[in-house]
Amino acid sequence: MQESYDFAIIGSGPSGSVLAHYLTQAGAQCVMLEAGKALDKRTYPKNELHANSQLMWNGGMDTSQDAQLLFLRGKVLGGGSVINQCLLDRFDALALEDWQAKSTVDWHQLADFERHYNEVESHLCLHHFTDDEHQRNAQLFMQGLDQCGMKWTRLRRGQNNCGHNAKTGQRNDCMQCLNGCVRDAKQSMPVTFLRKARQQGLALLTEFNVTQVIHGQHFVTVFGEQQGQPRQIRARHCIMAAGAIGSTELLLKSGFSSSLPALGQGFTCHPQLMNIGLFDEPVDAHLGTFQSVKSDEPQFRQQGFKLENVFAGPIAIAMLKPGFGQEHQDFMQKYRHMACIEVAVRDATEGQIRLNNKGELVIDKRLQPADLQRAQAGLNAVERVFDAVGAQSVLKSPFSFGLHLMGGCTMGEGVHNSVVNSDFGVWGYDRLSIADSSIFPNAPGINPSLTIMAMAHRASEVLLAKYPCRSQYTRHIPAQDRSDLVLESVTETKTVVLKSAAEKSTLANASAKKMKLKSEGNKVTTEV
Amino acid sequence: MMSSQYLTPRAYQGLTRLGDFLLPGTAQMPRFSETHCIEHVDSILSTTPKTDRDDLIRVLILVSILPSWVINRLLSWSGKASGGLAASQANKVTLWITTQLRLFDLGLRGVVFSLYYSGLNDDLTHTPRVYHAMDFQLHCQPLDTDKA
């Protein structure tokens, strides 16, 4: 039997998990397809090498076509929320004004977003860092910014009981969280929205590699393979939530580009440059709270960059230092003496995601003079900050990382310059929506994670308005609730409401509707 | 003893040679081959796309037979191509060459540094090993409820 659901959600990151929560909460039968493994706090890799290979696509070695940018994207249950720092900022007026200017979507404004931010934030533990939590790397950053007359602010992070206690001196090293949080303290999807969705009956298929999406008149069929076995999933509606690269690549490989000329356009990634200052005394940037402060300088925002205190494990730091040999090893031995400030650039120019003539993914994202100008302004600020606090030397990043991957299926008001409409629907395909960062019209210059969740909440409202019924498909119902079953079924012509177990047989006899109903324990399955 | 299901013996030999070339060891830090971290190479190669893996194997075979000065020159060239941010080249030929050099640098240094700085096989009972020499360790205590 082909598996059928109300909604198939491709991807389990901030978009897919938030959608899964609100849709299952409303009674819809949803299946989530995730390419990565279902790891948890007990099984997350402890080692940087294993984290790269087990938690990221292509071992964290996806590069732009010209190999100047390295893209890190999660391939694990929970997606990017497992490997990010869970910094949860709201967008400001500038970001949304720029969105509206590009997309002309009327709800791209702060007043419309506030309700969605409030709603998703109510499900998360949000923490503003306090003075006694800053470790030495953050302190140097703050001192340097102060001495240069530059403003800074504390970061807001999704976390719950990281186990730091300034009075007792107890601390944990939150850099470990980049491999997945072993305390379930970081508010990643598997411990927040996804957990709730699973409790509400979400069907979850992990290690499921989706290869093609076929849009039909009545259903969307998702083809893929799971652990080497071919699989097909059918749903009334399919939601792409596989991230900017994942969703775009899947649509390209499914042949949508002929009817969607803007598919793959508008790719941005907030190129991030990590810069290291060497100090006489140990900084121990890898210990404690890890990342707690960012610049809050209006001039930087206007110039198109921001600064954050950040750091990385030995492998990533080794890659930042050009060269090799004993000099390189001497540098790495000073790991504990390194402070780090990152420049995050708000992309001035857009790239393109496409397939080459072999059908392989190409990410054509080149740093143009306008981007380099922004990066250089940020690097100059970093140099001033490090000089102000007495760094021996400064190593500027030789290449940049793309962690905030956005665009490729941008939202707008026409098929010629966008892929989805203001209701998250793919132009010309009624049963296909996209709700992840691929729909961002341009780069906001702000951490996108919270806004992805907020938009997913809005998308769930749109979808539930479009499909106001409860499920007609497989539903797992606790035994004690079976007598209260309320199951609505929508066919092409009419709605059938199944109010109790006693009515199942009535519906089962409704052969005119070509519908079959089977009861298997606590599982009710219909086939159309 | 060689242990890889992806690398040929010749490529394995090339990786060992390349590792010792990039990380020859200092008074405090061990040489690449001393750490035996190469035994974990399949952790990287198992998630590397096949076309990239095949390219890497070809390069490693070359490294196993090329004179040291040629390897040195290639690594220096590729390092220069990766050595700083620059506007993308407009000329297609120049763009292709610099891209290949960057990929060469990223691929070779990426595999060797990933193995060496993973701390795997970094047995602290021997003197001196990588994380020990760097005085690096991370600590994160699971919640008490997790132990039960």
XYZ file of C-alpha atoms in Angstrom:
676
model
C 0.000 0.000 0.000
C 1.225 3.449 -0.837
C 1.552 5.614 2.259
C -0.757 8.631 2.191
C -0.933 11.674 4.396
C -2.429 15.124 4.527
C 0.960 16.802 4.479
C 4.418 15.583 3.561
C 7.105 17.817 5.048
C 10.582 17.518 3.541
C 13.187 18.546 6.104
C 13.208 18.643 9.898
C 14.936 21.958 10.637
C 13.337 25.092 12.103
C 10.810 25.358 9.274
C 9.728 21.730 9.010
C 9.526 21.168 12.751
C 7.449 24.287 13.446
C 5.083 23.380 10.613
C 4.824 19.808 11.860
C 3.885 21.040 15.319
C 1.081 23.364 14.243
C -0.308 21.030 11.585
C -0.396 17.947 13.820
C -1.808 20.036 16.641
C -4.734 20.848 14.342
C -5.274 17.151 13.678
C -3.621 16.844 10.288
C -1.756 13.668 9.481
C 1.788 14.617 8.608
C 4.867 12.741 7.592
C 8.306 14.284 7.907
C 11.124 13.112 5.659
C 14.662 13.747 6.876
C 17.827 12.717 5.040
C 19.956 12.616 8.193
C 19.995 10.255 11.111
C 17.867 10.489 14.246
C 20.610 11.205 16.756
C 20.050 12.579 20.242
C 21.956 13.806 23.283
C 23.246 10.316 23.956
C 24.430 9.667 20.421
C 25.608 13.053 19.099
C 29.281 12.758 18.076
C 31.727 14.050 20.658
C 34.499 14.663 18.187
C 34.834 17.482 15.637
C 35.777 15.129 12.791
C 32.830 12.837 13.439
C 30.517 15.832 13.834
C 31.539 17.162 10.429
C 31.038 13.813 8.744
C 27.884 12.701 10.576
C 25.941 15.944 10.990
C 26.579 17.856 7.761
C 25.977 17.393 4.068
C 29.170 16.244 2.326
C 31.097 16.336 5.573
C 30.826 20.135 5.771
C 32.847 20.537 2.586
C 30.258 22.020 0.202
C 31.974 24.819 -1.659
C 30.901 27.571 -3.998
C 31.829 27.098 -7.640
C 34.962 29.238 -7.215
C 35.830 27.543 -3.895
C 35.950 30.841 -1.974
C 32.976 29.979 0.222
C 32.382 26.904 2.333
C 28.743 26.071 3.117
C 27.789 24.259 6.287
C 24.328 22.708 6.327
C 22.876 20.229 8.744
C 22.062 16.663 7.768
C 20.587 15.260 10.944
C 17.185 15.144 12.606
C 16.585 18.786 13.553
C 18.650 20.088 10.633
C 20.637 23.265 11.155
C 19.168 23.767 14.621
C 21.366 20.918 15.903
C 24.650 22.388 14.652
C 24.003 26.116 15.078
C 24.461 28.312 18.119
C 20.704 28.901 18.450
C 20.990 32.688 18.424
C 17.426 33.864 18.066
C 17.039 37.471 16.944
C 14.001 39.172 15.488
C 14.451 41.036 12.231
C 14.550 44.823 12.403
C 12.654 47.355 10.304
C 15.522 47.728 7.833
C 15.586 44.013 7.013
C 11.855 43.827 6.433
C 11.672 47.096 4.495
C 14.297 45.693 2.151
C 12.327 42.481 1.867
C 9.158 44.347 0.984
C 10.966 46.526 -1.534
C 12.125 43.375 -3.329
C 9.111 41.107 -2.873
C 6.248 43.653 -2.735
C 4.563 41.244 -0.296
C 2.372 43.351 1.963
C 2.916 41.333 5.160
C 6.689 41.745 5.033
C 6.639 44.321 7.797
C 7.355 44.339 11.511
C 3.743 44.718 12.621
C 2.732 41.560 10.771
C 5.674 39.549 12.017
C 5.200 40.420 15.683
C 2.327 37.975 16.207
C 4.326 35.126 14.701
C 7.462 35.976 16.681
C 5.419 36.061 19.895
C 3.837 32.713 19.122
C 7.012 30.755 18.336
C 8.944 32.408 21.164
C 6.285 31.178 23.596
C 7.513 27.636 22.884
C 11.188 28.390 23.505
C 13.392 29.144 26.507
C 15.216 32.337 25.567
C 18.221 33.536 27.481
C 19.910 36.949 27.495
C 23.506 36.558 28.612
C 24.489 38.331 31.822
C 27.799 39.967 32.796
C 28.994 37.050 34.923
C 28.567 34.631 32.007
C 30.947 36.255 29.538
C 34.178 34.339 29.089
C 37.513 35.944 28.219
C 36.949 35.997 24.459
C 33.731 37.978 24.942
C 35.339 40.247 27.534
C 38.158 41.178 25.162
C 35.599 41.843 22.442
C 33.515 44.106 24.691
C 36.573 45.959 25.988
C 37.854 46.497 22.479
C 34.523 47.784 21.203
C 34.234 50.115 24.215
C 37.718 51.494 23.660
C 36.935 52.108 20.005
C 33.644 53.806 20.870
C 31.614 51.099 19.160
C 28.340 49.849 20.594
C 27.670 46.236 21.519
C 24.824 44.199 22.942
C 24.299 40.830 24.555
C 23.128 37.999 22.398
C 19.843 36.204 22.928
C 20.131 32.436 22.745
C 17.659 29.596 22.944
C 18.899 27.588 25.921
C 17.588 26.033 29.086
C 19.909 25.063 31.937
C 23.360 25.000 30.393
C 24.753 24.367 33.869
C 26.800 27.533 34.357
C 27.099 28.809 37.902
C 29.357 31.814 38.494
C 29.194 31.415 42.296
C 30.379 27.823 42.350
C 32.576 28.170 39.282
C 30.715 25.336 37.598
C 30.638 25.632 33.834
C 30.112 23.647 30.701
C 31.764 24.342 27.384
C 28.944 25.271 25.014
C 31.188 24.980 21.959
C 30.390 21.272 22.322
C 26.827 22.221 21.289
C 28.020 22.667 17.706
C 28.120 18.850 17.618
C 24.609 18.650 19.127
C 23.828 19.516 22.745
C 24.436 16.621 25.144
C 22.235 18.231 27.809
C 19.201 19.013 25.625
C 19.734 22.569 26.865
C 20.067 24.182 23.436
C 16.621 24.836 22.036
C 17.094 22.856 18.878
C 14.089 21.359 17.139
C 14.308 17.790 18.505
C 13.766 19.117 22.035
C 11.180 21.790 21.177
C 8.754 21.857 18.242
C 9.686 18.480 16.814
C 9.245 16.761 20.158
C 5.716 18.190 20.424
C 4.884 17.223 16.846
C 5.975 13.658 17.485
C 3.828 13.514 20.595
C 0.929 14.687 18.434
C 1.348 11.804 16.007
C 3.849 13.042 13.423
C 5.125 10.165 11.315
C 8.884 10.516 11.012
C 11.057 8.874 8.392
C 14.783 9.505 8.834
C 17.663 8.584 6.529
C 15.113 9.192 3.788
C 16.751 10.706 0.761
C 14.121 12.436 -1.375
C 14.980 12.226 -5.056
C 11.937 13.647 -6.809
C 8.635 15.383 -6.190
C 5.803 14.813 -8.663
C 2.874 17.213 -8.505
C -0.418 15.624 -9.486
C -3.952 16.903 -9.755
C -5.081 15.421 -6.469
C -1.872 14.397 -4.742
C 1.804 15.066 -4.576
C 3.994 11.980 -4.736
C 7.414 12.096 -3.133
C 9.929 9.578 -4.391
C 13.056 8.642 -2.533
C 14.997 5.914 -0.885
C 15.419 4.948 2.695
C 18.397 2.830 3.654
C 18.754 1.624 0.079
C 15.092 0.794 -0.411
C 12.925 2.801 -2.841
C 9.991 4.538 -1.147
C 6.986 6.536 -2.289
C 4.959 8.861 -0.101
C 1.712 10.432 -1.231
C 0.191 13.518 0.343
C -2.549 15.981 -0.361
C 0.023 18.715 0.001
C 3.810 18.762 0.093
C 5.848 21.354 1.981
C 9.483 21.871 1.127
C 11.504 22.683 4.240
C 14.918 21.346 3.266
C 16.715 24.693 3.386
C 17.869 27.050 0.678
C 20.129 24.566 -1.053
C 18.115 21.414 -0.319
C 14.712 22.701 -1.443
C 16.096 24.428 -4.511
C 18.141 21.394 -5.563
C 15.163 19.095 -5.177
C 12.915 21.301 -7.308
C 15.626 21.590 -9.947
C 16.132 17.819 -10.023
C 12.366 17.300 -10.180
C 12.186 19.349 -13.370
C 10.390 22.462 -12.109
C 12.826 24.912 -13.663
C 11.013 24.982 -17.013
C 7.903 26.504 -15.436
C 9.698 28.490 -12.725
C 12.259 30.754 -14.413
C 13.358 32.301 -11.096
C 14.178 28.931 -9.521
C 17.722 28.997 -8.133
C 18.032 32.786 -8.282
C 18.671 35.090 -5.343
C 20.941 32.847 -3.263
C 22.610 34.597 -0.303
C 24.570 33.278 2.675
C 25.873 36.056 4.974
C 29.555 35.268 4.259
C 31.278 34.963 7.619
C 34.962 35.679 8.143
C 36.577 34.429 11.340
C 39.567 36.479 12.431
C 41.997 35.475 15.119
C 43.908 37.701 17.500
C 46.840 36.154 19.365
C 47.403 37.202 22.982
C 50.207 36.725 25.508
C 47.877 35.284 28.129
C 45.494 32.363 27.556
C 42.066 33.433 26.309
C 40.447 29.986 26.312
C 37.844 31.028 23.791
C 36.635 27.422 23.592
C 35.565 27.279 27.220
C 32.332 28.356 28.887
C 29.454 30.198 27.248
C 31.215 30.391 23.900
C 29.269 33.160 22.139
C 27.461 35.900 24.039
C 28.023 39.362 22.496
C 27.595 41.081 19.131
C 28.201 44.553 17.796
C 25.264 46.948 17.947
C 26.769 49.787 15.998
C 24.240 51.479 13.668
C 27.057 52.458 11.342
C 27.992 48.790 10.857
C 24.380 47.947 10.027
C 24.344 50.669 7.391
C 27.687 49.486 6.041
C 26.361 45.925 5.693
C 28.149 43.858 8.336
C 28.146 42.953 12.010
C 30.731 41.575 14.427
C 30.281 38.677 16.852
C 32.545 36.949 19.311
C 32.851 33.361 18.184
C 35.394 30.561 17.942
C 35.742 27.061 16.515
C 37.289 23.682 17.153
C 40.896 22.832 16.255
C 40.081 21.489 12.788
C 38.295 24.659 11.661
C 40.951 26.903 13.194
C 43.688 24.913 11.442
C 41.937 25.500 8.119
C 41.803 29.255 8.754
C 45.587 29.492 8.992
C 47.111 29.360 5.502
C 50.188 27.276 4.886
C 51.651 24.178 6.498
C 54.721 22.841 8.237
C 56.235 23.604 11.604
C 55.154 27.246 11.512
C 51.555 26.104 11.150
C 51.909 23.670 14.035
C 53.502 26.357 16.216
C 50.494 28.544 15.479
C 48.064 25.791 16.444
C 49.887 25.187 19.693
C 48.798 28.688 20.693
C 45.145 27.644 20.428
C 44.416 28.654 24.033
C 45.862 32.121 23.347
C 43.529 32.881 20.464
C 40.621 35.311 20.580
C 38.248 35.415 17.671
C 35.927 37.998 16.134
C 33.738 37.184 13.206
C 32.623 39.540 10.479
C 29.205 38.551 9.128
C 28.568 40.290 5.818
C 25.117 41.153 4.584
C 25.356 40.034 0.957
C 25.327 42.877 -1.523
C 25.101 40.550 -4.518
C 23.151 37.383 -5.103
C 24.287 34.013 -6.338
C 22.583 31.208 -8.193
C 21.917 27.542 -7.432
C 21.767 25.363 -10.552
C 22.613 21.959 -11.954
C 25.473 21.335 -14.365
C 25.157 19.210 -17.480
C 25.822 16.089 -15.382
C 22.914 16.975 -13.115
C 25.226 17.870 -10.239
C 24.627 20.758 -7.869
C 26.486 24.001 -8.591
C 26.406 26.906 -6.150
C 27.541 29.907 -8.114
C 28.067 32.441 -5.364
C 30.899 34.827 -6.105
C 32.147 37.577 -3.861
C 31.792 40.742 -5.888
C 33.521 44.064 -5.187
C 30.503 45.344 -3.226
C 30.647 42.282 -0.904
C 34.405 42.625 -0.509
C 33.985 46.287 0.364
C 31.631 45.314 3.199
C 33.960 42.535 4.319
C 36.928 44.896 4.278
C 35.066 47.463 6.386
C 34.374 44.693 8.909
C 37.977 43.476 8.863
C 39.201 47.028 9.498
C 36.903 47.242 12.525
C 38.187 43.882 13.806
C 41.775 45.068 13.478
C 40.975 48.221 15.482
C 39.263 46.196 18.219
C 42.130 43.711 18.517
C 44.713 46.528 18.507
C 42.819 48.277 21.282
C 43.097 45.276 23.604
C 46.728 44.474 22.823
C 46.660 41.548 20.439
C 50.179 40.431 19.412
C 49.053 39.776 15.869
C 45.872 39.374 13.868
C 45.149 36.603 11.361
C 42.465 37.659 8.907
C 40.251 34.968 7.481
C 41.478 33.718 4.094
C 38.043 32.467 3.099
C 34.509 32.663 4.365
C 31.843 30.308 5.617
C 28.215 30.392 4.593
C 26.084 29.337 7.538
C 22.889 31.283 6.875
C 21.814 29.860 3.539
C 18.925 31.786 1.981
C 17.104 32.282 -1.315
C 16.849 30.148 -4.413
C 13.038 29.921 -4.210
C 12.329 33.543 -3.345
C 8.911 34.901 -2.422
C 7.398 37.581 -4.603
C 4.443 38.694 -6.627
C 5.059 37.102 -9.998
C 6.324 33.890 -11.547
C 8.994 35.676 -13.571
C 10.917 36.980 -10.582
C 9.921 34.619 -7.764
C 9.126 30.979 -7.045
C 6.493 31.231 -4.316
C 3.610 33.621 -3.809
C 2.806 35.512 -0.631
C 0.890 32.460 0.654
C 3.966 30.214 0.401
C 2.517 28.389 -2.630
C 4.723 27.525 -5.582
C 3.486 29.414 -8.632
C 1.291 27.142 -10.739
C 1.357 24.196 -8.291
C -1.585 24.236 -5.881
C -0.357 21.365 -3.749
C 3.200 22.486 -3.241
C 4.494 25.036 -0.736
C 7.890 26.197 0.450
C 8.378 27.638 3.917
C 12.102 27.601 4.651
C 14.888 30.155 4.189
C 14.929 29.540 0.438
C 11.961 31.927 0.156
C 13.852 34.884 1.674
C 13.741 37.701 -0.907
C 17.216 38.943 0.042
C 19.787 38.783 2.837
C 18.550 40.364 6.085
C 21.949 40.654 7.786
C 20.453 39.099 10.933
C 20.466 35.500 12.198
C 17.577 33.948 10.264
C 16.564 31.043 12.514
C 13.800 32.728 14.531
C 12.301 34.327 11.438
C 12.260 30.965 9.650
C 10.189 29.649 12.571
C 7.907 32.697 12.518
C 7.281 32.300 8.788
C 6.646 28.584 9.248
C 3.977 29.476 11.787
C 2.347 31.806 9.262
C 2.605 29.094 6.599
C 0.819 26.646 8.908
C -2.052 29.119 9.263
C -2.316 29.494 5.504
C -2.328 25.729 4.980
C -4.873 25.057 7.697
C -7.124 27.709 6.176
C -6.791 25.987 2.807
C -7.415 22.508 4.232
C -9.781 23.163 7.131
C -10.567 19.482 7.625
C -9.030 16.935 9.859
C -7.220 14.021 8.381
C -8.530 11.377 6.075
C -5.427 9.303 6.418
C -3.531 7.125 8.827
C -3.919 8.295 12.363
C -2.444 6.815 15.503
C -4.948 7.178 18.286
C -4.395 6.236 21.911
C -6.780 3.454 22.962
C -8.534 5.610 25.550
C -9.359 8.214 22.917
C -10.747 5.886 20.301
C -14.392 6.281 21.326
C -14.060 10.049 20.922
C -12.588 9.837 17.497
C -13.479 12.724 15.255
C -12.132 12.165 11.816
C -13.109 14.260 8.854
C -12.499 13.118 5.348
C -12.533 15.319 2.307
C -13.163 13.800 -1.089
C -13.402 15.661 -4.326
C -17.123 16.262 -3.882
C -18.106 16.213 -0.243
C -16.946 16.023 3.343
C -17.581 12.971 5.454
C -17.430 13.405 9.200
C -16.680 10.300 11.210
C -17.706 11.035 14.768
C -17.210 7.731 16.542
C -15.828 4.265 16.112
C -19.383 3.027 15.486
C -19.610 5.078 12.331
C -16.527 3.541 10.788
C -18.507 0.685 9.292
C -20.902 3.138 7.648
C -18.041 4.855 5.970
C -16.465 1.550 5.073
C -19.546 0.670 3.070
C -19.467 3.924 1.160
C -17.975 2.272 -1.883
C -19.443 4.958 -4.112
C -16.822 7.240 -2.696
C -14.169 4.636 -3.542
C -12.899 4.795 -0.032
C -11.803 1.891 2.106
C -11.324 1.948 5.832
C -9.408 -0.538 7.876
C -8.953 -0.772 11.634
C -5.747 -2.268 12.949
C -5.557 -1.939 16.696
C -5.208 1.724 17.430
C -4.499 2.570 13.815
C -7.169 3.746 11.413
C -6.254 3.768 7.739
C -8.208 4.977 4.760
C -7.350 4.493 1.151
C -8.792 6.606 -1.606
C 49.166 -1.253 8.964
C 46.845 0.124 6.305
C 43.132 0.136 7.064
C 40.856 1.830 4.567
C 38.112 0.468 2.387
C 38.342 3.484 0.081
C 42.060 4.187 -0.372
C 44.325 1.978 -2.427
C 47.627 1.068 -0.766
C 49.378 3.599 -2.989
C 46.903 6.375 -2.090
C 47.210 5.474 1.593
C 50.980 5.794 1.261
C 50.487 9.139 -0.471
C 48.286 10.399 2.364
C 50.864 9.387 4.963
C 53.550 11.175 3.000
C 51.403 14.249 2.505
C 50.510 14.266 6.210
C 54.134 14.253 7.253
C 54.842 16.962 4.694
C 52.121 19.249 6.045
C 52.640 18.334 9.704
C 56.301 17.371 10.180
C 56.178 17.762 13.952
C 57.770 20.215 16.343
C 59.416 19.897 19.708
C 55.957 19.690 21.280
C 53.670 18.517 18.495
C 53.964 15.027 16.968
C 54.484 14.283 13.316
C 51.300 13.307 11.424
C 52.214 9.639 11.079
C 53.136 9.344 14.758
C 49.527 9.901 15.814
C 48.044 7.038 13.754
C 45.097 9.348 13.080
C 45.144 8.161 9.451
C 43.305 5.056 10.647
C 40.179 7.229 10.831
C 40.341 8.361 7.222
C 37.248 6.361 6.277
C 35.172 8.509 8.638
C 35.833 11.340 6.219
C 35.725 9.409 2.965
C 32.465 7.634 3.746
C 30.558 10.930 3.473
C 32.617 12.395 0.624
C 30.831 12.337 -2.751
C 32.260 9.587 -4.949
C 33.555 11.933 -7.640
C 35.461 13.983 -5.046
C 36.768 10.797 -3.436
C 38.024 9.506 -6.766
C 39.748 12.846 -7.468
C 41.387 12.740 -4.041
C 42.647 9.195 -4.590
C 44.226 10.195 -7.907
C 45.980 13.167 -6.296
C 47.210 11.053 -3.366
C 48.663 8.494 -5.768
C 50.489 11.333 -7.492
C 51.730 12.637 -4.149
C 53.148 9.197 -3.350
C 55.478 9.356 -6.341
C 56.235 13.038 -6.923
C 59.540 14.504 -5.723
C 59.266 16.518 -2.516
C 60.118 19.801 -4.199
C 57.197 19.401 -6.611
C 54.784 18.735 -3.751
C 56.165 21.757 -1.953
C 55.681 23.950 -5.018
C 52.129 22.707 -5.625
C 51.136 23.297 -2.018
C 52.663 26.779 -2.071
C 50.797 27.705 -5.252
C 47.513 26.355 -3.959
C 48.074 28.097 -0.643
C 48.558 31.419 -2.408
C 45.318 30.922 -4.353
C 43.506 30.363 -1.049
C 45.449 32.961 0.859
C 42.986 35.828 0.901
C 39.620 37.090 -0.190
C 39.508 38.427 -3.684
C 36.901 39.375 -6.210
C 36.001 36.419 -8.362
C 37.989 36.304 -11.584
C 36.154 37.440 -14.674
C 38.470 35.548 -17.035
C 37.189 31.979 -17.343
C 40.608 30.357 -17.686
C 42.045 32.236 -14.722
C 38.915 31.457 -12.719
C 39.236 27.747 -13.515
C 42.911 27.621 -12.526
C 42.473 29.494 -9.236
C 39.423 27.390 -8.399
C 41.341 24.150 -8.977
C 44.200 25.380 -6.823
C 41.798 26.366 -4.042
C 40.081 22.977 -4.201
C 43.497 21.297 -4.129
C 44.417 23.271 -1.007
C 41.041 22.779 0.656
C 40.889 19.074 -0.152
C 44.399 18.072 0.851
C 44.800 20.270 3.904
C 41.179 19.490 4.826
C 41.734 15.733 5.016
C 45.091 15.929 6.786
C 44.136 18.625 9.304
C 40.766 16.981 9.995
C 42.512 13.749 10.918
C 45.360 15.293 12.882
C 43.346 17.869 14.834
C 40.488 15.470 15.566
C 42.420 14.228 18.575
C 41.568 10.665 17.618
C 44.300 8.215 18.486
C 45.697 11.022 20.547
C 46.658 8.722 23.386
C 47.702 10.843 26.350
C 49.765 8.035 27.824
C 52.361 8.713 25.137
C 54.475 11.843 24.839
C 53.495 14.416 23.516
C 50.256 14.165 21.518
C 48.188 16.742 19.707
C 45.472 17.782 22.174
C 47.882 17.319 25.050
C 50.373 19.652 23.390
C 47.612 22.170 22.686
C 46.185 21.735 26.198
C 42.783 21.386 24.581
C 39.733 19.674 25.965
C 36.024 20.352 26.121
C 33.772 19.516 29.011
C 30.006 19.330 29.045
C 28.315 17.424 31.821
C 25.085 15.658 30.851
C 22.227 16.205 33.293
C 22.092 13.822 36.246
C 18.802 12.440 34.984
C 20.574 11.254 31.843
C 22.889 8.996 33.782
C 20.011 6.916 35.088
